[in-house]
Coordinates of C-alpha atoms in Angstrom, one line a residue:
X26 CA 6.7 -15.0 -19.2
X27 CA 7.8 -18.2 -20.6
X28 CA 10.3 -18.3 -23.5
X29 CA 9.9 -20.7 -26.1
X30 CA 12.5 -21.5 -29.3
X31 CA 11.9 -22.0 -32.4
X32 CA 14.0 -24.4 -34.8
X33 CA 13.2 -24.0 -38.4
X34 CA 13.6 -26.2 -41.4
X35 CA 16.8 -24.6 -42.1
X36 CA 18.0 -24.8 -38.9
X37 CA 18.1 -21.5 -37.9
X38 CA 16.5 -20.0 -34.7
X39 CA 13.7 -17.7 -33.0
X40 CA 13.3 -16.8 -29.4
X41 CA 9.8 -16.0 -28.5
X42 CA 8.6 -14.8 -25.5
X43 CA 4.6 -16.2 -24.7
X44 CA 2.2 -17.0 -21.8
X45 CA 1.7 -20.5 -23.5
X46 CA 2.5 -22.9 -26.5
X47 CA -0.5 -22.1 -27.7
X48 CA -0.4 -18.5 -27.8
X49 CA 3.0 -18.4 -29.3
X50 CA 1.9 -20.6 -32.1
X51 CA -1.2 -18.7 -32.7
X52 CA 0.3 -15.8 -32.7
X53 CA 3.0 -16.8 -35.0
X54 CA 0.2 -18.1 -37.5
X55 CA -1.9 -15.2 -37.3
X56 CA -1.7 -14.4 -41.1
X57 CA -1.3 -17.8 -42.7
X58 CA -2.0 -20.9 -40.6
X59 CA -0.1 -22.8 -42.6
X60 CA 3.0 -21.4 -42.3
X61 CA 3.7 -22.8 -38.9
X62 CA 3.5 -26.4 -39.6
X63 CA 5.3 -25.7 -43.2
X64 CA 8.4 -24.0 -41.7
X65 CA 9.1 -25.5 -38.1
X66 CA 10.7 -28.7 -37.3
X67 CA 10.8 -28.5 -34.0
X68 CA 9.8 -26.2 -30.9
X69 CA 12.3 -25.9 -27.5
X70 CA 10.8 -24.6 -24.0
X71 CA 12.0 -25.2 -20.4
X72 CA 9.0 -26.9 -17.6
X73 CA 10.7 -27.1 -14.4
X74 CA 13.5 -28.7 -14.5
X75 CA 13.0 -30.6 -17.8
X76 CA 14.1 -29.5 -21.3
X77 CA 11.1 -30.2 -23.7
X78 CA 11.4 -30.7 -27.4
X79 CA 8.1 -30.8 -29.5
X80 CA 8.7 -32.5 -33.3
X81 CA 6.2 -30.7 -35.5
X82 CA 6.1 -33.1 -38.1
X83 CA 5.5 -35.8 -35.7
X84 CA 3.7 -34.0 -32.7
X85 CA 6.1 -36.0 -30.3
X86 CA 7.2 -34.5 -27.3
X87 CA 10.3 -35.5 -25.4
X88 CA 11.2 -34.2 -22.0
X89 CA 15.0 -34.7 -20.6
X90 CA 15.9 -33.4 -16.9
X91 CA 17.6 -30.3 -16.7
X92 CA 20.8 -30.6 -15.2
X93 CA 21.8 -27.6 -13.6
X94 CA 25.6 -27.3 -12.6
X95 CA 27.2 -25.4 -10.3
X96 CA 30.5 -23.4 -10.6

């Protein structure tokens, strides 16, 4: 199951575990639908091998390649 981070307006943190974007923010919203956009500045999930960023306020969505490193 995918794992997605959220990044609040104060900076602080929140893993959640979810089968989609979508899910996760609906089930984060479930009792005030508002809260969501009124608390999150941003959410952080891994596709692949990119990093993905969503900007709440914005709806932007920026994608940078993983870089995994061997030790």
């Amino acid at each position: 199951m995918p794992k997605f981070t959220i990044v609040f307006n104060d900076d602080s943190t929140k893993e959640i575990k979810a089968e989609s974007k979508n899910e996760m923010i609906r089930n984060f919203s479930i009792e005030d639908a508002t809260a969501f956009q009124a608390d999150v500045k941003e959410i952080r999930w891994e596709e692949g091998n990119f990093c993905c960023i969503e900007t709440i306020s914005s709806g932007k969505i920026s994608k940078t390649l993983s870089e995994l490193m061997e030790k």
